[in-house]
Coordinates of C-alpha atoms in Angstrom, one line a residue:
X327 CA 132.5 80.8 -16.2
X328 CA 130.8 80.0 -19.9
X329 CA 129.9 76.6 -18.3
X330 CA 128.5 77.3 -15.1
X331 CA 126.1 80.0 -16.8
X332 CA 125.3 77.7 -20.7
X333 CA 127.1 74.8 -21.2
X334 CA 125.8 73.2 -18.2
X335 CA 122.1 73.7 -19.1
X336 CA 122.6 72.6 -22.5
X337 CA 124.0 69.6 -21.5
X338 CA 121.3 69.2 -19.0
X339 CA 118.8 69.5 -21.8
X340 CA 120.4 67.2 -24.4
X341 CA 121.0 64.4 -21.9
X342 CA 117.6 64.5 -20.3
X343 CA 116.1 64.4 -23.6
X344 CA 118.2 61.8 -25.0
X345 CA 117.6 59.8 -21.6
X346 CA 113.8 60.3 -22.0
X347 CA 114.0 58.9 -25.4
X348 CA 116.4 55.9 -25.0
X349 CA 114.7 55.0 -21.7
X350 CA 111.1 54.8 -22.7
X351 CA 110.7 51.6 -23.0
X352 CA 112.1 50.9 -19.3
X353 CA 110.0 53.5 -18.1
X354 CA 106.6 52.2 -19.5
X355 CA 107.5 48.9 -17.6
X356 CA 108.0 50.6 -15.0
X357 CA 105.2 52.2 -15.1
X358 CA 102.8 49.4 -15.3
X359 CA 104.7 47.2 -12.6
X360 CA 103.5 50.5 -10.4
X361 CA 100.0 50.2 -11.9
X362 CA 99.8 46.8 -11.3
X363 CA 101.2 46.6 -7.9
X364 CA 99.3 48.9 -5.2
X365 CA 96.5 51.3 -5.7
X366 CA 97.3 55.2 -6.2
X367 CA 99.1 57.7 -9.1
X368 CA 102.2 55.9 -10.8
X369 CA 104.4 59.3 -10.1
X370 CA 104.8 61.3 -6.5
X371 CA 105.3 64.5 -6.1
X372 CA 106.6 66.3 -3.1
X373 CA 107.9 69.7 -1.8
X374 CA 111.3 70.4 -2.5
X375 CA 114.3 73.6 -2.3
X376 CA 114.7 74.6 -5.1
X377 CA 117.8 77.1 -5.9
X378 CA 117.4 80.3 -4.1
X379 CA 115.2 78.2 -1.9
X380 CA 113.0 78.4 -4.0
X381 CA 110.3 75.5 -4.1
X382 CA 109.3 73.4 -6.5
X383 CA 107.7 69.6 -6.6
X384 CA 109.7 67.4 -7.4
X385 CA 108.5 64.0 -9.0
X386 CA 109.2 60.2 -8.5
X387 CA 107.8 56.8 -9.3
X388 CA 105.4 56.1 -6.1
X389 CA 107.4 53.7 -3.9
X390 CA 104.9 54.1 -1.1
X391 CA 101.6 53.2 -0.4
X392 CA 98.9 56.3 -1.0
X393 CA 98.1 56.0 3.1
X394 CA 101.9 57.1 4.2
X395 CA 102.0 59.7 6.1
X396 CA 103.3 62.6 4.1
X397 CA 106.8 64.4 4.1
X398 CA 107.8 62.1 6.9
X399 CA 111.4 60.5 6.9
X400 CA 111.1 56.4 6.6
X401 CA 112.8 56.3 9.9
X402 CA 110.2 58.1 11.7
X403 CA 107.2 55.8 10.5
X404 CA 106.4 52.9 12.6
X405 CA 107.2 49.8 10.7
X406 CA 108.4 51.4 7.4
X407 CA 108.5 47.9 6.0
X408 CA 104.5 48.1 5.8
X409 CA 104.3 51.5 3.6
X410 CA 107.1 50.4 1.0
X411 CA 105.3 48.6 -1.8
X412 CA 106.8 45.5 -3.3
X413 CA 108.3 47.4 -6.6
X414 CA 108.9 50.5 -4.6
X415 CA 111.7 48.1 -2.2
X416 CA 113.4 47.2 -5.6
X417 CA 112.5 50.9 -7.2
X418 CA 114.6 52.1 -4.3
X419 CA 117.3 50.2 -3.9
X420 CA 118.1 50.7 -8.1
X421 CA 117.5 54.2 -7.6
X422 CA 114.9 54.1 -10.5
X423 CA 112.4 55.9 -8.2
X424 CA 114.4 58.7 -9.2
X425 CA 113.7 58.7 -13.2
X426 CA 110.8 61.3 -13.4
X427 CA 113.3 64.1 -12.5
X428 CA 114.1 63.9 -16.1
X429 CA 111.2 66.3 -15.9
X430 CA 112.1 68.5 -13.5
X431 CA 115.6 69.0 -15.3
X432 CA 113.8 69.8 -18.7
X433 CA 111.6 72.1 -16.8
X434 CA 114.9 73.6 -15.4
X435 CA 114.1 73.2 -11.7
X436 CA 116.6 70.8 -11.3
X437 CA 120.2 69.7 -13.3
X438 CA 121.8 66.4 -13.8
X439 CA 124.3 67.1 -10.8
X440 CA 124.3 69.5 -7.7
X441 CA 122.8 69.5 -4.4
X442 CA 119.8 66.9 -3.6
X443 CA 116.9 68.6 -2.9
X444 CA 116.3 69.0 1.0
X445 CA 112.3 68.7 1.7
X446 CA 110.8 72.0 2.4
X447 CA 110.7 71.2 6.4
X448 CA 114.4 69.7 6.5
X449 CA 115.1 73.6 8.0
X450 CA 118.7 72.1 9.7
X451 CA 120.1 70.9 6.3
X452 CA 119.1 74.1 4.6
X453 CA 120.2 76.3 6.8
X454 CA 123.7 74.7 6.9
X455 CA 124.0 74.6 3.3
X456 CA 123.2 78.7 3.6
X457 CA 126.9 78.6 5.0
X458 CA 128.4 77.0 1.6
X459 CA 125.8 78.8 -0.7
X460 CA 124.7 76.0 -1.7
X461 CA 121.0 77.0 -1.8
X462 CA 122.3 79.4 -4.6
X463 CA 122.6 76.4 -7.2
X464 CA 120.5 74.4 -9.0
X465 CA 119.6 71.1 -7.1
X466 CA 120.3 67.7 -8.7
X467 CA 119.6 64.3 -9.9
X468 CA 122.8 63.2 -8.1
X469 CA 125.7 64.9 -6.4
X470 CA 129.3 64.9 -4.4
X471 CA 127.7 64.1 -1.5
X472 CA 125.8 61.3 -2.6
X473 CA 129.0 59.5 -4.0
X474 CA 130.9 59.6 -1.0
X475 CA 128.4 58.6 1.5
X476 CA 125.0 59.3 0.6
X477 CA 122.1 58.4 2.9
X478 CA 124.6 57.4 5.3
X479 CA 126.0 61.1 6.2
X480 CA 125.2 63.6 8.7
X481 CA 123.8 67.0 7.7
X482 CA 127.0 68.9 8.4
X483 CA 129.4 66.5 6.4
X484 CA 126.4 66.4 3.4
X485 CA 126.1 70.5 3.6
X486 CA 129.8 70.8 3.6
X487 CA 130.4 68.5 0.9
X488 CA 127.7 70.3 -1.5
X489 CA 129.4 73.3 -0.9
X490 CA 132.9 72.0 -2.0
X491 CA 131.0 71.1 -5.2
X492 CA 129.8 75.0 -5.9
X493 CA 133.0 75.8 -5.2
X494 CA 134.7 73.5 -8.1
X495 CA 132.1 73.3 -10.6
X496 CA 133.3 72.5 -14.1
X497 CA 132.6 70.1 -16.8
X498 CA 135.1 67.5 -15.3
X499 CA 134.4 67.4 -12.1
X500 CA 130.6 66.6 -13.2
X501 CA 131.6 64.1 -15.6
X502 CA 133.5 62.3 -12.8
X503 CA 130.7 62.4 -10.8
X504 CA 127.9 61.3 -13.3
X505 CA 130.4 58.1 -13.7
X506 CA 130.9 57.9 -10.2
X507 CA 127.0 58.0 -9.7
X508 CA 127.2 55.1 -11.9
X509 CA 129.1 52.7 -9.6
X510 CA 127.2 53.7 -6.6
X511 CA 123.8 52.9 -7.8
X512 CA 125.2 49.2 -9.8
X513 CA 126.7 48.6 -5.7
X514 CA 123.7 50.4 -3.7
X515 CA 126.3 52.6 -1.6
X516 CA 124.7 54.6 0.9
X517 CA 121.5 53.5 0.8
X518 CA 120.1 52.5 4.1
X519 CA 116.3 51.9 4.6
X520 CA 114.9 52.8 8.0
X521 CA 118.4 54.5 8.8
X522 CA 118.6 57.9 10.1
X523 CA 119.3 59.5 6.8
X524 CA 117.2 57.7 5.4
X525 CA 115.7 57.5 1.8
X526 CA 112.7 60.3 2.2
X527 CA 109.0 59.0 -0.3

């Protein structure tokens, strides 16, 4: 398919670099507000699957404080509430945490839509997604799975879902689910801090 193997990476490109561009000025704000708020790097970086499992680190606005314990769900620190930094609770819940991935797209490690990126220990959700190749694809800024359910879903349901979308990639069905992505971040769908799927720093 010409778009699963060009188009989509040339889209990719254009819209990261047009989102870099148009979002600058948000993202120096952003930036400072970081700064300003708790000691430690503006960005985080963590382990990630890439496709072919291959691993990469993936980057975010830091929503954390710098003495978190690292690659640890929120719902397995005792009182999460302490580690989340005053922006990072509003970074999170706008999803704007998220907005460095712009690099990781340009850099081609990641595209616009696809599977999330399980952690490099989450062995049960990449395993199960071996069953629906969908280690075999690029990992993305947003996904199926995150529109219908998102934090809130159980690793079988998310890996199943992820594999419908390898299954039925095309330009449409990521155009609905860019737009999509849209309504679930404006009405915070999914996201549940301190749940058992929880949002991982």
């Amino acid at each position: 398919m010409i778009y699963k193997k060009y188009g989509k990476r040339m889209i990719d490109l254009v819209l990261s670099l047009l989102g870099l561009i148009l979002l600058s000025p948000l993202i120096l704000l952003l930036l400072i507000c970081i700064k300003m708020d708790s000691k430690g790097p503006v960005l985080f970086k963590q382990r990630r699957i890439g496709i072919n499992k291959e691993e990469f680190n993936i980057l975010k606005f830091r929503t954390m404080k710098i003495d978190t314990p690292k690659d640890t769900p929120t719902h397995l620190l005792e009182n999460p509430d302490r580690y989340i930094t005053r922006v990072g609770k509003f970074l999170r819940k706008t999803s704007l945490d998220e907005f460095p991935q712009i690099i990781n797209i340009l850099k081609g490690e990641m595209s616009i839509i696809g599977p999330r990126p399980a952690l490099w220990n989450q062995y049960d959700l990449i395993k199960e997604r071996d069953k629906y190749r969908a280690n075999e694809v690029l990992p993305g800024l947003t996904g199926w799975a995150q529109i219908n359910g998102r934090d809130e879903l159980p690793i079988k349901i998310k890996s199943r879902l992820d594999g419908q979308y390898v299954g039925k990639i095309s330009f449409i069905f990521d155009v609905k689910i860019f737009l999509k992505t849209i309504l679930s971040v404006l009405r915070s769908d999914g996201v549940k801090e301190g749940s058992s799927q929880s949002k991982i720093q």
